[in-house]
Amino acid sequence: MIIAIASGKGGTGKTTVATNLALSLGNAQYIDCDVEEPNGYIFLNPKIREIKTVYLPTPKVDQDKCSYCGACAEFCQFNALAVIKDKVLIFPELCHGCGGCVLACPDSAITEENRAIGVVEKGNSSNLAFVQGKLNVGEPMATPIVAATKDEIDSERTAIVDVPPGTDCPVIEGLRGSDFSILVTEPTPFGLYDLRLAVDLVRLLNIPFGVVINRSGPNDVLIEKYCEEESIPVLLKIPYQRDIAVLYSKGIPLIKADPKWKDCFSGLFRSIEEEINETAHRN
Ligand code: SF4
Ligand code: SF4
Protein backbone atom coordinates (compact mmCIF):
# COMPACT_ATOMS: atom_id res chain seq x y z
CA MET A 1 0.00 0.00 0.00
CA ILE A 2 1.26 3.49 -0.86
CA ILE A 3 0.05 6.38 1.31
CA ALA A 4 1.02 9.86 0.11
CA ILE A 5 1.23 12.69 2.62
CA ALA A 6 0.63 15.99 0.83
CA SER A 7 -0.33 19.59 1.51
CA GLY A 8 -1.19 22.58 -0.61
CA LYS A 9 1.60 24.60 1.00
CA GLY A 10 4.80 24.07 2.96
CA GLY A 11 5.08 24.26 6.73
CA THR A 12 1.74 22.65 7.58
CA GLY A 13 3.15 19.57 9.38
CA LYS A 14 3.32 17.13 6.49
CA THR A 15 6.60 15.60 7.66
CA THR A 16 5.32 15.33 11.25
CA VAL A 17 2.42 13.23 10.00
CA ALA A 18 4.54 11.20 7.56
CA THR A 19 7.31 10.29 10.00
CA ASN A 20 4.99 9.46 12.90
CA LEU A 21 2.71 7.37 10.71
CA ALA A 22 5.72 5.48 9.30
CA LEU A 23 7.13 4.86 12.79
CA SER A 24 3.75 3.67 14.10
CA LEU A 25 3.69 0.95 11.42
CA GLY A 26 7.10 -0.53 12.18
CA ASN A 27 8.17 -2.63 9.18
CA ALA A 28 7.27 0.04 6.63
CA GLN A 29 9.10 2.45 4.33
CA TYR A 30 9.47 6.18 4.66
CA ILE A 31 10.01 7.74 1.22
CA ASP A 32 10.98 11.42 1.37
CA CYS A 33 10.09 12.97 -1.99
CA ASP A 34 10.26 16.54 -0.69
CA VAL A 35 13.49 16.65 -2.67
CA GLU A 36 14.19 20.39 -2.50
CA GLU A 37 14.29 20.27 1.28
CA PRO A 38 13.98 16.73 2.65
CA ASN A 39 13.80 16.87 6.45
CA GLY A 40 12.32 13.53 7.54
CA TYR A 41 15.88 12.40 8.39
CA ILE A 42 15.91 14.89 11.29
CA PHE A 43 13.18 12.85 13.03
CA LEU A 44 14.21 9.37 11.86
CA ASN A 45 17.99 9.64 12.16
CA PRO A 46 18.63 6.94 9.52
CA LYS A 47 21.85 5.12 8.71
CA ILE A 48 22.48 5.80 4.99
CA ARG A 49 23.91 2.71 3.27
CA GLU A 50 23.63 3.53 -0.43
CA ILE A 51 23.73 6.69 -2.55
CA LYS A 52 22.66 6.73 -6.21
CA THR A 53 23.28 9.69 -8.49
CA VAL A 54 20.31 10.78 -10.61
CA TYR A 55 21.08 12.00 -14.12
CA LEU A 56 19.10 13.89 -16.71
CA PRO A 57 19.96 13.42 -20.41
CA THR A 58 20.92 16.80 -21.85
CA PRO A 59 21.67 17.63 -25.52
CA LYS A 60 25.17 18.12 -26.83
CA VAL A 61 25.68 19.59 -30.32
CA ASP A 62 28.42 18.57 -32.75
CA GLN A 63 29.12 21.97 -34.32
CA ASP A 64 30.86 20.29 -37.29
CA LYS A 65 27.65 18.52 -38.30
CA CYS A 66 25.29 21.42 -37.48
CA SER A 67 23.82 23.48 -40.33
CA TYR A 68 22.26 26.00 -37.91
CA CYS A 69 18.82 25.33 -39.33
CA GLY A 70 17.07 26.14 -36.02
CA ALA A 71 14.83 23.04 -35.96
CA CYS A 72 15.97 22.05 -32.46
CA ALA A 73 15.23 25.46 -30.93
CA GLU A 74 11.88 25.57 -32.70
CA PHE A 75 10.99 22.16 -31.28
CA CYS A 76 12.01 22.83 -27.67
CA GLN A 77 9.00 23.94 -25.61
CA PHE A 78 11.24 24.99 -22.74
CA ASN A 79 13.58 27.42 -24.54
CA ALA A 80 16.55 25.28 -23.53
CA LEU A 81 18.14 25.79 -26.96
CA ALA A 82 18.78 28.92 -29.01
CA VAL A 83 20.39 29.08 -32.45
CA ILE A 84 22.29 32.23 -33.35
CA LYS A 85 24.26 32.92 -36.51
CA ASP A 86 26.86 30.17 -36.22
CA LYS A 87 26.28 28.72 -32.79
CA VAL A 88 23.76 26.62 -30.88
CA LEU A 89 23.39 27.76 -27.27
CA ILE A 90 22.25 25.20 -24.69
CA PHE A 91 20.75 26.16 -21.32
CA PRO A 92 20.98 22.86 -19.39
CA GLU A 93 18.95 24.04 -16.37
CA LEU A 94 15.91 24.59 -18.63
CA CYS A 95 16.16 21.18 -20.31
CA HIS A 96 13.54 18.58 -19.31
CA GLY A 97 15.49 15.73 -20.93
CA CYS A 98 12.67 14.84 -23.32
CA GLY A 99 15.05 13.93 -26.18
CA GLY A 100 12.84 15.69 -28.72
CA CYS A 101 15.57 17.92 -30.15
CA VAL A 102 17.67 14.83 -30.95
CA LEU A 103 14.81 13.54 -33.10
CA ALA A 104 14.08 16.97 -34.61
CA CYS A 105 17.65 17.55 -35.83
CA PRO A 106 17.83 16.79 -39.60
CA ASP A 107 21.65 16.52 -39.52
CA SER A 108 22.01 14.10 -36.58
CA ALA A 109 24.15 16.75 -34.93
CA ILE A 110 22.69 16.25 -31.43
CA THR A 111 23.64 13.52 -28.98
CA GLU A 112 22.82 13.34 -25.28
CA GLU A 113 25.08 13.43 -22.27
CA ASN A 114 24.07 12.71 -18.71
CA ARG A 115 24.02 15.59 -16.25
CA ALA A 116 23.88 14.85 -12.52
CA ILE A 117 20.96 16.71 -10.89
CA GLY A 118 20.76 15.04 -7.48
CA VAL A 119 20.92 11.82 -5.51
CA VAL A 120 18.72 9.17 -3.94
CA GLU A 121 19.91 7.95 -0.54
CA LYS A 122 18.82 4.63 0.96
CA GLY A 123 19.19 3.32 4.48
CA ASN A 124 17.18 2.42 7.53
CA SER A 125 16.04 3.69 10.88
CA SER A 126 15.72 0.51 13.00
CA ASN A 127 13.25 -1.67 11.08
CA LEU A 128 11.92 1.26 9.05
CA ALA A 129 13.33 1.45 5.50
CA PHE A 130 14.40 5.00 4.66
CA VAL A 131 14.72 6.58 1.21
CA GLN A 132 15.21 10.25 0.42
CA GLY A 133 15.72 12.19 -2.78
CA LYS A 134 17.93 15.28 -2.79
CA LEU A 135 17.97 17.80 -5.61
CA ASN A 136 21.31 19.53 -6.15
CA VAL A 137 21.36 23.18 -5.02
CA GLY A 138 20.47 25.47 -7.93
CA GLU A 139 18.81 22.72 -10.00
CA PRO A 140 15.21 23.55 -10.93
CA MET A 141 14.10 20.10 -12.18
CA ALA A 142 12.69 18.27 -9.12
CA THR A 143 10.36 15.84 -10.90
CA PRO A 144 13.04 13.35 -12.13
CA ILE A 145 14.42 13.10 -8.57
CA VAL A 146 10.93 12.48 -7.18
CA ALA A 147 10.43 9.73 -9.79
CA ALA A 148 13.83 8.15 -9.02
CA THR A 149 13.05 8.24 -5.28
CA LYS A 150 9.72 6.51 -5.81
CA ASP A 151 11.42 3.85 -7.94
CA GLU A 152 12.88 2.56 -4.66
CA ILE A 153 9.44 1.70 -3.22
CA ASP A 154 9.28 -1.96 -2.20
CA SER A 155 5.83 -3.25 -3.18
CA GLU A 156 5.95 -5.83 -0.36
CA ARG A 157 5.87 -3.14 2.33
CA THR A 158 3.61 -0.20 3.17
CA ALA A 159 5.19 2.98 1.83
CA ILE A 160 4.62 6.39 3.39
CA VAL A 161 5.52 8.97 0.75
CA ASP A 162 6.31 12.50 1.92
CA VAL A 163 5.22 14.49 -1.14
CA PRO A 164 6.62 17.98 -1.94
CA PRO A 165 4.32 20.86 -0.91
CA GLY A 166 2.13 22.65 -3.46
CA THR A 167 0.24 21.41 -6.51
CA ASP A 168 2.79 21.49 -9.35
CA CYS A 169 4.57 18.77 -11.39
CA PRO A 170 6.77 17.29 -8.60
CA VAL A 171 3.65 16.99 -6.42
CA ILE A 172 1.76 15.15 -9.15
CA GLU A 173 4.73 12.80 -9.57
CA GLY A 174 4.80 12.27 -5.79
CA LEU A 175 1.07 11.45 -5.67
CA ARG A 176 0.99 9.29 -8.79
CA GLY A 177 0.13 5.64 -8.09
CA SER A 178 -0.87 6.20 -4.44
CA ASP A 179 -3.64 4.15 -2.86
CA PHE A 180 -4.57 6.98 -0.51
CA SER A 181 -3.53 10.53 0.23
CA ILE A 182 -3.56 12.40 3.50
CA LEU A 183 -3.89 16.15 3.00
CA VAL A 184 -2.36 17.99 5.94
CA THR A 185 -3.71 21.45 6.64
CA GLU A 186 -3.97 24.06 9.37
CA PRO A 187 -7.07 25.99 10.49
CA THR A 188 -6.28 29.34 8.89
CA PRO A 189 -7.69 31.07 5.78
CA PHE A 190 -4.38 30.36 3.97
CA GLY A 191 -4.58 26.72 5.08
CA LEU A 192 -8.13 26.42 3.74
CA TYR A 193 -7.22 28.10 0.43
CA ASP A 194 -4.33 25.70 -0.17
CA LEU A 195 -6.36 22.72 1.01
CA ARG A 196 -8.96 23.48 -1.68
CA LEU A 197 -6.22 23.41 -4.33
CA ALA A 198 -4.85 20.12 -2.99
CA VAL A 199 -8.36 18.60 -2.93
CA ASP A 200 -8.91 19.61 -6.56
CA LEU A 201 -5.63 17.89 -7.46
CA VAL A 202 -6.22 14.55 -5.71
CA ARG A 203 -9.75 14.45 -7.14
CA LEU A 204 -8.33 15.03 -10.60
CA LEU A 205 -5.89 12.16 -10.01
CA ASN A 206 -8.74 10.00 -8.64
CA ILE A 207 -6.91 9.20 -5.39
CA PRO A 208 -9.05 8.60 -2.26
CA PHE A 209 -8.10 11.01 0.49
CA GLY A 210 -8.77 12.44 3.93
CA VAL A 211 -7.62 15.44 5.94
CA VAL A 212 -5.41 15.83 9.01
CA ILE A 213 -5.67 19.17 10.83
CA ASN A 214 -2.37 20.24 12.34
CA ARG A 215 -2.13 23.06 14.91
CA SER A 216 -5.74 22.26 15.73
CA GLY A 217 -7.64 24.70 17.95
CA PRO A 218 -10.67 26.99 18.14
CA ASN A 219 -10.52 27.85 14.42
CA ASP A 220 -10.92 24.21 13.30
CA VAL A 221 -14.48 25.03 12.28
CA LEU A 222 -13.05 26.74 9.21
CA ILE A 223 -11.69 23.43 7.90
CA GLU A 224 -14.42 21.21 9.36
CA LYS A 225 -17.21 23.19 7.67
CA TYR A 226 -15.49 22.86 4.28
CA CYS A 227 -14.80 19.15 4.81
CA GLU A 228 -18.42 18.52 5.82
CA GLU A 229 -19.72 20.33 2.73
CA GLU A 230 -17.37 18.33 0.52
CA SER A 231 -17.89 14.98 2.36
CA ILE A 232 -14.19 14.75 3.18
CA PRO A 233 -13.27 12.76 6.30
CA VAL A 234 -11.18 14.53 8.96
CA LEU A 235 -8.98 11.66 10.11
CA LEU A 236 -6.88 13.21 12.88
CA LYS A 237 -6.23 16.48 14.68
CA ILE A 238 -2.88 17.45 16.15
CA PRO A 239 -3.37 20.23 18.70
CA TYR A 240 -1.58 23.57 18.68
CA GLN A 241 0.43 23.04 21.87
CA ARG A 242 3.77 24.24 23.14
CA ASP A 243 5.03 20.75 24.11
CA ILE A 244 4.42 19.52 20.53
CA ALA A 245 6.29 22.52 19.10
CA VAL A 246 9.20 21.86 21.50
CA LEU A 247 9.41 18.19 20.39
CA TYR A 248 9.38 19.31 16.75
CA SER A 249 12.16 21.83 17.34
CA LYS A 250 14.27 19.07 18.93
CA GLY A 251 13.60 16.58 16.10
CA ILE A 252 11.76 14.15 18.39
CA PRO A 253 8.82 12.24 16.83
CA LEU A 254 5.58 12.56 18.81
CA ILE A 255 5.16 8.80 19.16
CA LYS A 256 8.60 8.47 20.78
CA ALA A 257 7.76 11.11 23.38
CA ASP A 258 4.28 9.98 24.36
CA PRO A 259 2.76 6.49 23.76
CA LYS A 260 -0.70 8.00 23.31
CA TRP A 261 0.47 9.25 19.91
CA LYS A 262 1.31 5.71 18.81
CA ASP A 263 -2.37 4.84 19.36
CA CYS A 264 -3.43 7.99 17.46
CA PHE A 265 -1.28 7.19 14.43
CA SER A 266 -2.19 3.48 14.52
CA GLY A 267 -5.82 4.66 14.53
CA LEU A 268 -5.06 6.93 11.58
CA PHE A 269 -3.75 3.94 9.62
CA ARG A 270 -6.88 1.89 10.46
CA SER A 271 -9.07 4.81 9.29
CA ILE A 272 -7.13 4.89 6.01
CA GLU A 273 -7.68 1.15 5.50
CA GLU A 274 -11.43 1.65 6.12
CA GLU A 275 -11.57 4.59 3.69
CA ILE A 276 -9.79 2.52 1.01
CA ASN A 277 -12.20 -0.39 1.53
CA GLU A 278 -15.24 1.91 1.39
CA THR A 279 -13.96 3.52 -1.81
CA ALA A 280 -13.41 0.06 -3.34
CA HIS A 281 -17.01 -0.94 -2.47
CA ARG A 282 -18.43 2.28 -3.90
CA ASN A 283 -16.62 1.69 -7.20
S1 SF4 B 1 18.45 21.07 -35.42
FE1 SF4 B 1 20.52 20.15 -35.59
S2 SF4 B 1 21.37 21.10 -37.39
FE2 SF4 B 1 19.62 22.34 -36.84
S3 SF4 B 1 20.47 23.96 -35.52
FE3 SF4 B 1 19.83 22.31 -34.18
S4 SF4 B 1 21.65 21.06 -33.90
FE4 SF4 B 1 22.02 22.34 -35.67
S1 SF4 C 1 15.86 17.41 -24.60
FE1 SF4 C 1 13.80 18.31 -24.78
S2 SF4 C 1 13.76 19.87 -23.20
FE2 SF4 C 1 15.91 19.37 -23.51
S3 SF4 C 1 16.64 20.83 -25.01
FE3 SF4 C 1 15.96 19.02 -26.16
S4 SF4 C 1 13.83 19.45 -26.70
FE4 SF4 C 1 14.41 20.89 -25.09
Tab-separated table of C-alpha atoms and ligand atoms in Angstrom:
chain	number	residue	atom	x	y	z
A	1	MET	CA	0.000	0.000	0.000
A	2	ILE	CA	1.255	3.487	-0.864
A	3	ILE	CA	0.050	6.379	1.307
A	4	ALA	CA	1.022	9.861	0.113
A	5	ILE	CA	1.229	12.694	2.620
A	6	ALA	CA	0.630	15.987	0.833
A	7	SER	CA	-0.327	19.587	1.509
A	8	GLY	CA	-1.188	22.585	-0.615
A	9	LYS	CA	1.604	24.596	1.002
A	10	GLY	CA	4.800	24.069	2.963
A	11	GLY	CA	5.075	24.263	6.732
A	12	THR	CA	1.743	22.651	7.580
A	13	GLY	CA	3.147	19.575	9.383
A	14	LYS	CA	3.324	17.128	6.489
A	15	THR	CA	6.603	15.601	7.661
A	16	THR	CA	5.324	15.333	11.252
A	17	VAL	CA	2.417	13.230	10.004
A	18	ALA	CA	4.539	11.198	7.559
A	19	THR	CA	7.315	10.291	10.005
A	20	ASN	CA	4.991	9.462	12.898
A	21	LEU	CA	2.707	7.373	10.710
A	22	ALA	CA	5.717	5.476	9.303
A	23	LEU	CA	7.132	4.862	12.794
A	24	SER	CA	3.753	3.671	14.097
A	25	LEU	CA	3.693	0.947	11.419
A	26	GLY	CA	7.096	-0.531	12.184
A	27	ASN	CA	8.166	-2.628	9.184
A	28	ALA	CA	7.269	0.042	6.633
A	29	GLN	CA	9.099	2.446	4.327
A	30	TYR	CA	9.466	6.185	4.659
A	31	ILE	CA	10.012	7.745	1.221
A	32	ASP	CA	10.984	11.418	1.369
A	33	CYS	CA	10.093	12.965	-1.987
A	34	ASP	CA	10.263	16.538	-0.692
A	35	VAL	CA	13.494	16.652	-2.671
A	36	GLU	CA	14.189	20.386	-2.503
A	37	GLU	CA	14.287	20.275	1.277
A	38	PRO	CA	13.977	16.732	2.654
A	39	ASN	CA	13.795	16.869	6.453
A	40	GLY	CA	12.320	13.530	7.539
A	41	TYR	CA	15.877	12.404	8.394
A	42	ILE	CA	15.909	14.887	11.292
A	43	PHE	CA	13.180	12.850	13.031
A	44	LEU	CA	14.206	9.372	11.861
A	45	ASN	CA	17.994	9.637	12.164
A	46	PRO	CA	18.627	6.943	9.521
A	47	LYS	CA	21.853	5.119	8.705
A	48	ILE	CA	22.477	5.797	4.986
A	49	ARG	CA	23.907	2.711	3.271
A	50	GLU	CA	23.628	3.526	-0.430
A	51	ILE	CA	23.727	6.690	-2.554
A	52	LYS	CA	22.662	6.726	-6.205
A	53	THR	CA	23.281	9.691	-8.491
A	54	VAL	CA	20.312	10.784	-10.606
A	55	TYR	CA	21.081	11.998	-14.115
A	56	LEU	CA	19.100	13.890	-16.715
A	57	PRO	CA	19.962	13.420	-20.412
A	58	THR	CA	20.922	16.800	-21.846
A	59	PRO	CA	21.674	17.634	-25.522
A	60	LYS	CA	25.173	18.118	-26.832
A	61	VAL	CA	25.680	19.590	-30.316
A	62	ASP	CA	28.419	18.573	-32.745
A	63	GLN	CA	29.117	21.972	-34.318
A	64	ASP	CA	30.862	20.287	-37.291
A	65	LYS	CA	27.646	18.525	-38.300
A	66	CYS	CA	25.288	21.422	-37.481
A	67	SER	CA	23.816	23.477	-40.335
A	68	TYR	CA	22.261	25.998	-37.913
A	69	CYS	CA	18.818	25.326	-39.331
A	70	GLY	CA	17.069	26.139	-36.017
A	71	ALA	CA	14.831	23.045	-35.960
A	72	CYS	CA	15.970	22.048	-32.461
A	73	ALA	CA	15.229	25.458	-30.933
A	74	GLU	CA	11.879	25.565	-32.703
A	75	PHE	CA	10.988	22.161	-31.277
A	76	CYS	CA	12.006	22.827	-27.668
A	77	GLN	CA	8.997	23.941	-25.613
A	78	PHE	CA	11.236	24.993	-22.735
A	79	ASN	CA	13.584	27.416	-24.544
A	80	ALA	CA	16.545	25.280	-23.527
A	81	LEU	CA	18.139	25.790	-26.960
A	82	ALA	CA	18.777	28.924	-29.012
A	83	VAL	CA	20.393	29.085	-32.446
A	84	ILE	CA	22.285	32.227	-33.348
A	85	LYS	CA	24.255	32.924	-36.512
A	86	ASP	CA	26.863	30.166	-36.223
A	87	LYS	CA	26.284	28.725	-32.794
A	88	VAL	CA	23.756	26.617	-30.881
A	89	LEU	CA	23.394	27.757	-27.273
A	90	ILE	CA	22.250	25.204	-24.692
A	91	PHE	CA	20.752	26.158	-21.323
A	92	PRO	CA	20.978	22.859	-19.385
A	93	GLU	CA	18.946	24.043	-16.371
A	94	LEU	CA	15.914	24.589	-18.634
A	95	CYS	CA	16.162	21.180	-20.313
A	96	HIS	CA	13.543	18.576	-19.311
A	97	GLY	CA	15.494	15.732	-20.933
A	98	CYS	CA	12.674	14.836	-23.323
A	99	GLY	CA	15.052	13.928	-26.180
A	100	GLY	CA	12.837	15.694	-28.724
A	101	CYS	CA	15.574	17.919	-30.153
A	102	VAL	CA	17.665	14.830	-30.951
A	103	LEU	CA	14.812	13.537	-33.104
A	104	ALA	CA	14.077	16.968	-34.605
A	105	CYS	CA	17.646	17.551	-35.829
A	106	PRO	CA	17.828	16.794	-39.602
A	107	ASP	CA	21.645	16.520	-39.519
A	108	SER	CA	22.012	14.099	-36.583
A	109	ALA	CA	24.146	16.747	-34.933
A	110	ILE	CA	22.693	16.253	-31.432
A	111	THR	CA	23.637	13.520	-28.983
A	112	GLU	CA	22.816	13.342	-25.285
A	113	GLU	CA	25.080	13.431	-22.268
A	114	ASN	CA	24.067	12.710	-18.706
A	115	ARG	CA	24.025	15.588	-16.245
A	116	ALA	CA	23.878	14.854	-12.519
A	117	ILE	CA	20.962	16.712	-10.895
A	118	GLY	CA	20.761	15.043	-7.479
A	119	VAL	CA	20.918	11.820	-5.511
A	120	VAL	CA	18.720	9.166	-3.937
A	121	GLU	CA	19.911	7.951	-0.539
A	122	LYS	CA	18.820	4.635	0.965
A	123	GLY	CA	19.185	3.322	4.477
A	124	ASN	CA	17.183	2.416	7.528
A	125	SER	CA	16.036	3.691	10.877
A	126	SER	CA	15.720	0.508	12.996
A	127	ASN	CA	13.251	-1.670	11.085
A	128	LEU	CA	11.916	1.257	9.049
A	129	ALA	CA	13.333	1.454	5.503
A	130	PHE	CA	14.396	4.997	4.664
A	131	VAL	CA	14.719	6.578	1.214
A	132	GLN	CA	15.209	10.246	0.418
A	133	GLY	CA	15.717	12.190	-2.781
A	134	LYS	CA	17.926	15.284	-2.787
A	135	LEU	CA	17.971	17.802	-5.614
A	136	ASN	CA	21.313	19.526	-6.148
A	137	VAL	CA	21.357	23.175	-5.020
A	138	GLY	CA	20.467	25.466	-7.926
A	139	GLU	CA	18.806	22.724	-9.998
A	140	PRO	CA	15.206	23.550	-10.930
A	141	MET	CA	14.096	20.105	-12.176
A	142	ALA	CA	12.693	18.273	-9.122
A	143	THR	CA	10.362	15.844	-10.904
A	144	PRO	CA	13.039	13.348	-12.129
A	145	ILE	CA	14.423	13.099	-8.569
A	146	VAL	CA	10.932	12.478	-7.183
A	147	ALA	CA	10.427	9.731	-9.792
A	148	ALA	CA	13.833	8.155	-9.018
A	149	THR	CA	13.054	8.240	-5.277
A	150	LYS	CA	9.718	6.509	-5.815
A	151	ASP	CA	11.423	3.854	-7.943
A	152	GLU	CA	12.877	2.564	-4.663
A	153	ILE	CA	9.442	1.698	-3.217
A	154	ASP	CA	9.281	-1.961	-2.199
A	155	SER	CA	5.828	-3.251	-3.182
A	156	GLU	CA	5.952	-5.826	-0.357
A	157	ARG	CA	5.874	-3.135	2.328
A	158	THR	CA	3.609	-0.197	3.166
A	159	ALA	CA	5.194	2.982	1.833
A	160	ILE	CA	4.622	6.392	3.390
A	161	VAL	CA	5.519	8.968	0.747
A	162	ASP	CA	6.313	12.499	1.924
A	163	VAL	CA	5.223	14.492	-1.144
A	164	PRO	CA	6.622	17.981	-1.940
A	165	PRO	CA	4.319	20.858	-0.910
A	166	GLY	CA	2.135	22.645	-3.464
A	167	THR	CA	0.241	21.412	-6.510
A	168	ASP	CA	2.793	21.486	-9.351
A	169	CYS	CA	4.570	18.767	-11.395
A	170	PRO	CA	6.766	17.285	-8.597
A	171	VAL	CA	3.655	16.995	-6.423
A	172	ILE	CA	1.760	15.154	-9.151
A	173	GLU	CA	4.733	12.798	-9.565
A	174	GLY	CA	4.800	12.269	-5.786
A	175	LEU	CA	1.074	11.453	-5.666
A	176	ARG	CA	0.994	9.288	-8.791
A	177	GLY	CA	0.133	5.636	-8.095
A	178	SER	CA	-0.867	6.198	-4.444
A	179	ASP	CA	-3.641	4.148	-2.859
A	180	PHE	CA	-4.568	6.975	-0.512
A	181	SER	CA	-3.532	10.534	0.231
A	182	ILE	CA	-3.560	12.403	3.503
A	183	LEU	CA	-3.890	16.152	2.999
A	184	VAL	CA	-2.359	17.985	5.942
A	185	THR	CA	-3.709	21.450	6.638
A	186	GLU	CA	-3.969	24.064	9.370
A	187	PRO	CA	-7.068	25.989	10.494
A	188	THR	CA	-6.275	29.342	8.891
A	189	PRO	CA	-7.692	31.073	5.782
A	190	PHE	CA	-4.382	30.357	3.974
A	191	GLY	CA	-4.583	26.721	5.082
A	192	LEU	CA	-8.128	26.420	3.736
A	193	TYR	CA	-7.219	28.100	0.434
A	194	ASP	CA	-4.328	25.702	-0.171
A	195	LEU	CA	-6.362	22.720	1.012
A	196	ARG	CA	-8.959	23.480	-1.675
A	197	LEU	CA	-6.219	23.408	-4.326
A	198	ALA	CA	-4.852	20.115	-2.986
A	199	VAL	CA	-8.360	18.600	-2.925
A	200	ASP	CA	-8.909	19.608	-6.560
A	201	LEU	CA	-5.630	17.889	-7.461
A	202	VAL	CA	-6.222	14.553	-5.708
A	203	ARG	CA	-9.751	14.450	-7.139
A	204	LEU	CA	-8.325	15.029	-10.601
A	205	LEU	CA	-5.895	12.156	-10.005
A	206	ASN	CA	-8.737	10.001	-8.643
A	207	ILE	CA	-6.911	9.202	-5.391
A	208	PRO	CA	-9.051	8.597	-2.260
A	209	PHE	CA	-8.100	11.014	0.492
A	210	GLY	CA	-8.766	12.436	3.930
A	211	VAL	CA	-7.617	15.436	5.941
A	212	VAL	CA	-5.408	15.832	9.007
A	213	ILE	CA	-5.672	19.167	10.829
A	214	ASN	CA	-2.374	20.245	12.344
A	215	ARG	CA	-2.132	23.058	14.908
A	216	SER	CA	-5.743	22.256	15.726
A	217	GLY	CA	-7.635	24.703	17.946
A	218	PRO	CA	-10.667	26.991	18.145
A	219	ASN	CA	-10.517	27.846	14.418
A	220	ASP	CA	-10.916	24.214	13.298
A	221	VAL	CA	-14.482	25.025	12.277
A	222	LEU	CA	-13.045	26.743	9.206
A	223	ILE	CA	-11.686	23.429	7.897
A	224	GLU	CA	-14.419	21.210	9.358
A	225	LYS	CA	-17.208	23.190	7.665
A	226	TYR	CA	-15.489	22.862	4.280
A	227	CYS	CA	-14.799	19.147	4.809
A	228	GLU	CA	-18.416	18.524	5.823
A	229	GLU	CA	-19.717	20.331	2.732
A	230	GLU	CA	-17.374	18.328	0.521
A	231	SER	CA	-17.890	14.977	2.360
A	232	ILE	CA	-14.187	14.754	3.181
A	233	PRO	CA	-13.266	12.762	6.302
A	234	VAL	CA	-11.180	14.533	8.960
A	235	LEU	CA	-8.975	11.658	10.110
A	236	LEU	CA	-6.878	13.214	12.876
A	237	LYS	CA	-6.229	16.484	14.681
A	238	ILE	CA	-2.878	17.448	16.150
A	239	PRO	CA	-3.371	20.232	18.702
A	240	TYR	CA	-1.580	23.567	18.679
A	241	GLN	CA	0.426	23.039	21.870
A	242	ARG	CA	3.767	24.241	23.138
A	243	ASP	CA	5.028	20.750	24.111
A	244	ILE	CA	4.422	19.519	20.526
A	245	ALA	CA	6.290	22.524	19.100
A	246	VAL	CA	9.198	21.855	21.499
A	247	LEU	CA	9.413	18.195	20.388
A	248	TYR	CA	9.384	19.311	16.746
A	249	SER	CA	12.164	21.831	17.344
A	250	LYS	CA	14.274	19.068	18.933
A	251	GLY	CA	13.602	16.578	16.104
A	252	ILE	CA	11.755	14.153	18.387
A	253	PRO	CA	8.819	12.244	16.833
A	254	LEU	CA	5.578	12.557	18.814
A	255	ILE	CA	5.165	8.804	19.165
A	256	LYS	CA	8.598	8.465	20.777
A	257	ALA	CA	7.759	11.105	23.379
A	258	ASP	CA	4.277	9.982	24.362
A	259	PRO	CA	2.757	6.486	23.763
A	260	LYS	CA	-0.699	7.999	23.308
A	261	TRP	CA	0.471	9.247	19.907
A	262	LYS	CA	1.306	5.708	18.809
A	263	ASP	CA	-2.367	4.843	19.357
A	264	CYS	CA	-3.427	7.990	17.463
A	265	PHE	CA	-1.275	7.193	14.433
A	266	SER	CA	-2.186	3.478	14.519
A	267	GLY	CA	-5.816	4.661	14.535
A	268	LEU	CA	-5.062	6.933	11.582
A	269	PHE	CA	-3.750	3.936	9.619
A	270	ARG	CA	-6.881	1.889	10.455
A	271	SER	CA	-9.071	4.813	9.288
A	272	ILE	CA	-7.127	4.886	6.007
A	273	GLU	CA	-7.685	1.146	5.501
A	274	GLU	CA	-11.428	1.654	6.117
A	275	GLU	CA	-11.568	4.586	3.689
A	276	ILE	CA	-9.795	2.523	1.014
A	277	ASN	CA	-12.200	-0.387	1.532
A	278	GLU	CA	-15.239	1.913	1.390
A	279	THR	CA	-13.962	3.523	-1.812
A	280	ALA	CA	-13.411	0.062	-3.336
A	281	HIS	CA	-17.007	-0.938	-2.466
A	282	ARG	CA	-18.433	2.284	-3.900
A	283	ASN	CA	-16.621	1.693	-7.197
B	1	SF4	S1	18.450	21.066	-35.424
B	1	SF4	FE1	20.518	20.151	-35.593
B	1	SF4	S2	21.371	21.099	-37.391
B	1	SF4	FE2	19.617	22.344	-36.844
B	1	SF4	S3	20.472	23.963	-35.522
B	1	SF4	FE3	19.828	22.312	-34.181
B	1	SF4	S4	21.646	21.057	-33.903
B	1	SF4	FE4	22.019	22.342	-35.673
B	2	SF4	S1	15.860	17.408	-24.597
B	2	SF4	FE1	13.804	18.307	-24.782
B	2	SF4	S2	13.764	19.872	-23.200
B	2	SF4	FE2	15.912	19.366	-23.505
B	2	SF4	S3	16.639	20.833	-25.010
B	2	SF4	FE3	15.960	19.018	-26.159
B	2	SF4	S4	13.825	19.447	-26.699
B	2	SF4	FE4	14.414	20.895	-25.093
